[in-house]
């Protein structure tokens, strides 16, 4: 989010030099700089111990390609708590082990995505209304069902490469 007006008083912002940050939107009335904001979210590669990855479809993201579990962090939640909550909400799986993959700016939606690998004991999938479908894919079939160049595909490819020796 890029501020043009102060969210506190409604005053039109000016650009002001703030330390070594350069020109920053600034409210002269409130005497406060207003840095651009982004949404923080998680993206999770969910795997079972059987060499499978769970991918899902959500029509508002893509009608053709499968994606990873992802979701927005809520105020007061850690990234890890968000990952566990989103996996439970979107596919009904309990996380047994969670490991950090990295952070990924996603400029299209002004997001910062925090990546995780989540290991679960595969159980029946339970989907909410926001998820159109979900499926467990063998590692050998997962990538062909994902959009080329997507962050989800890059992360799944990385996880598969890391997991292959242990299957």
CSV table of C-alpha atoms in Angstrom, one decimal:
chain,number,residue,atom,x,y,z
A,1,UNK,CA,0.0,0.0,0.0
A,2,UNK,CA,1.3,3.4,-1.0
A,3,UNK,CA,0.0,6.3,1.1
A,4,UNK,CA,-1.2,9.5,-0.6
A,5,UNK,CA,-3.2,10.8,2.4
A,6,UNK,CA,-2.6,10.4,6.1
A,7,UNK,CA,-4.6,7.5,7.5
A,8,UNK,CA,-4.8,9.3,10.9
A,9,UNK,CA,-6.0,12.8,9.8
A,10,UNK,CA,-6.7,12.6,6.1
A,11,UNK,CA,-4.2,15.3,5.2
A,12,UNK,CA,-2.5,15.1,1.8
A,13,UNK,CA,1.1,13.8,2.3
A,14,UNK,CA,4.2,15.6,1.1
A,15,UNK,CA,7.6,14.0,0.3
A,16,UNK,CA,10.2,14.6,3.0
A,17,UNK,CA,13.8,13.5,3.3
A,18,UNK,CA,13.9,11.0,6.2
A,19,UNK,CA,17.5,10.1,7.3
A,20,UNK,CA,19.1,7.8,4.8
A,21,UNK,CA,15.7,6.5,3.6
A,22,UNK,CA,15.3,9.2,1.0
A,23,UNK,CA,12.0,10.9,0.2
A,24,UNK,CA,9.2,9.4,2.2
A,25,UNK,CA,5.5,10.3,2.3
A,26,UNK,CA,5.1,12.5,5.4
A,27,UNK,CA,2.2,14.1,7.2
A,28,UNK,CA,3.0,17.6,8.3
A,29,UNK,CA,0.0,17.8,10.6
A,30,UNK,CA,0.7,14.5,12.5
A,31,UNK,CA,4.5,14.8,12.1
A,32,UNK,CA,4.8,11.2,11.0
A,33,UNK,CA,6.4,9.4,8.1
A,34,UNK,CA,4.3,6.8,6.4
A,35,UNK,CA,6.4,4.1,4.7
A,36,UNK,CA,4.9,2.0,2.0
A,37,UNK,CA,3.3,-1.1,3.5
A,38,UNK,CA,3.0,-4.6,2.2
A,39,UNK,CA,1.0,-7.7,3.3
A,40,UNK,CA,2.9,-10.5,4.9
A,41,UNK,CA,1.8,-14.0,4.0
A,42,UNK,CA,3.0,-17.6,4.1
A,43,UNK,CA,3.4,-20.1,1.3
A,44,UNK,CA,3.8,-23.8,2.3
A,45,UNK,CA,5.0,-26.9,0.5
A,46,UNK,CA,3.0,-29.6,2.3
A,47,UNK,CA,4.6,-33.1,2.1
A,48,UNK,CA,3.9,-36.5,3.4
A,49,UNK,CA,6.5,-39.1,4.4
A,50,UNK,CA,5.5,-41.0,1.2
A,51,UNK,CA,7.2,-38.8,-1.4
A,52,UNK,CA,4.0,-36.8,-2.0
A,53,UNK,CA,3.1,-33.1,-2.0
A,54,UNK,CA,-0.4,-31.8,-1.5
A,55,UNK,CA,-1.4,-29.1,-4.0
A,56,UNK,CA,-4.7,-27.3,-4.3
A,57,UNK,CA,-6.7,-25.2,-6.8
A,58,UNK,CA,-8.4,-22.0,-6.0
A,59,UNK,CA,-10.4,-20.4,-8.8
A,60,UNK,CA,-9.5,-16.9,-7.8
A,61,UNK,CA,-5.8,-17.7,-8.1
A,62,UNK,CA,-5.8,-20.1,-11.1
A,63,UNK,CA,-8.4,-22.3,-12.7
A,64,UNK,CA,-5.8,-24.4,-14.5
A,65,UNK,CA,-2.8,-24.8,-12.2
A,66,UNK,CA,-2.3,-26.3,-8.8
A,67,UNK,CA,-0.7,-24.1,-6.1
A,68,UNK,CA,0.7,-24.5,-2.6
A,69,UNK,CA,-1.2,-23.7,0.6
A,70,UNK,CA,-0.8,-20.0,1.3
A,71,UNK,CA,-2.4,-17.3,3.4
A,72,UNK,CA,-2.2,-13.9,5.0
A,73,UNK,CA,-0.7,-13.5,8.5
A,74,UNK,CA,-3.1,-12.1,11.1
A,75,UNK,CA,-2.1,-9.4,13.6
A,76,UNK,CA,-0.5,-11.1,16.6
A,77,UNK,CA,0.4,-14.3,14.7
A,78,UNK,CA,3.9,-15.5,14.0
A,79,UNK,CA,4.7,-16.8,10.5
A,80,UNK,CA,4.9,-20.3,11.9
A,81,UNK,CA,1.5,-20.0,13.6
A,82,UNK,CA,0.1,-18.7,10.3
A,83,UNK,CA,1.5,-21.7,8.3
A,84,UNK,CA,0.1,-24.2,10.8
A,85,UNK,CA,-3.3,-22.5,10.8
A,86,UNK,CA,-3.5,-22.2,7.0
A,87,UNK,CA,-2.6,-25.8,6.4
A,88,UNK,CA,-5.3,-26.9,8.9
A,89,UNK,CA,-7.9,-24.5,7.4
A,90,UNK,CA,-7.2,-25.2,3.7
A,91,UNK,CA,-6.5,-29.0,3.6
A,92,UNK,CA,-7.4,-30.2,7.1
A,93,UNK,CA,-3.9,-31.6,7.9
A,94,UNK,CA,-2.0,-31.3,11.2
A,95,UNK,CA,1.6,-30.1,10.8
A,96,UNK,CA,4.2,-32.5,12.4
A,97,UNK,CA,7.3,-30.6,11.4
A,98,UNK,CA,7.8,-27.1,9.9
A,99,UNK,CA,11.0,-25.7,8.4
A,100,UNK,CA,11.8,-22.3,7.0
A,101,UNK,CA,12.6,-22.0,3.3
A,102,UNK,CA,13.1,-18.2,2.9
A,103,UNK,CA,11.3,-15.0,2.1
A,104,UNK,CA,10.1,-13.9,-1.3
A,105,UNK,CA,8.8,-10.5,-2.4
A,106,UNK,CA,5.7,-10.8,-4.5
A,107,UNK,CA,5.4,-7.5,-6.2
A,108,UNK,CA,2.2,-8.3,-8.1
A,109,UNK,CA,0.2,-8.1,-4.9
A,110,UNK,CA,2.6,-6.0,-2.7
A,111,UNK,CA,3.3,-9.0,-0.6
A,112,UNK,CA,6.2,-10.5,1.3
A,113,UNK,CA,5.8,-14.3,1.3
A,114,UNK,CA,7.5,-16.4,3.9
A,115,UNK,CA,8.1,-19.9,2.7
A,116,UNK,CA,7.9,-23.1,4.7
A,117,UNK,CA,8.1,-26.9,4.2
A,118,UNK,CA,5.5,-28.6,6.3
A,119,UNK,CA,5.6,-32.4,6.9
A,120,UNK,CA,2.3,-34.0,7.8
A,121,UNK,CA,1.0,-37.5,8.4
A,122,UNK,CA,-1.2,-37.8,5.4
A,123,UNK,CA,-4.9,-38.0,6.3
A,124,UNK,CA,-8.1,-37.4,4.4
A,125,UNK,CA,-8.3,-33.9,3.0
A,126,UNK,CA,-10.9,-31.6,4.4
A,127,UNK,CA,-11.5,-28.5,2.2
A,128,UNK,CA,-13.3,-25.2,3.0
A,129,UNK,CA,-15.3,-23.3,0.5
A,130,UNK,CA,-12.4,-21.2,-0.7
A,131,UNK,CA,-10.5,-24.3,-1.9
A,132,UNK,CA,-12.0,-25.8,-5.1
A,133,UNK,CA,-9.9,-29.0,-5.0
A,134,UNK,CA,-6.8,-30.5,-3.5
A,135,UNK,CA,-4.8,-33.6,-4.3
A,136,UNK,CA,-1.8,-35.5,-3.1
A,137,UNK,CA,0.7,-35.8,-6.0
A,138,UNK,CA,3.7,-38.1,-6.1
A,139,UNK,CA,6.8,-36.0,-6.4
A,140,UNK,CA,7.2,-37.3,-10.0
A,141,UNK,CA,3.9,-35.7,-11.1
A,142,UNK,CA,3.7,-32.5,-9.0
A,143,UNK,CA,5.6,-30.0,-11.1
A,144,UNK,CA,3.8,-30.8,-14.4
A,145,UNK,CA,0.6,-29.6,-12.7
A,146,UNK,CA,1.9,-26.2,-11.7
A,147,UNK,CA,2.3,-22.9,-13.5
A,148,UNK,CA,5.7,-22.4,-15.1
A,149,UNK,CA,7.7,-19.6,-13.4
A,150,UNK,CA,5.5,-19.5,-10.3
A,151,UNK,CA,7.0,-19.2,-6.8
A,152,UNK,CA,5.0,-22.3,-5.7
A,153,UNK,CA,6.6,-24.3,-8.5
A,154,UNK,CA,10.1,-23.1,-7.6
A,155,UNK,CA,9.6,-24.0,-3.9
A,156,UNK,CA,8.1,-27.5,-4.7
A,157,UNK,CA,11.0,-28.2,-7.0
A,158,UNK,CA,13.5,-27.2,-4.3
A,159,UNK,CA,11.7,-29.4,-1.7
A,160,UNK,CA,11.5,-32.4,-4.0
A,161,UNK,CA,15.3,-32.1,-4.7
A,162,UNK,CA,16.0,-31.9,-0.9
A,163,UNK,CA,13.7,-34.9,-0.1
A,164,UNK,CA,14.5,-37.3,-2.9
A,165,UNK,CA,17.5,-38.9,-1.2
A,166,UNK,CA,15.3,-39.8,1.8
A,167,UNK,CA,12.4,-41.4,0.0
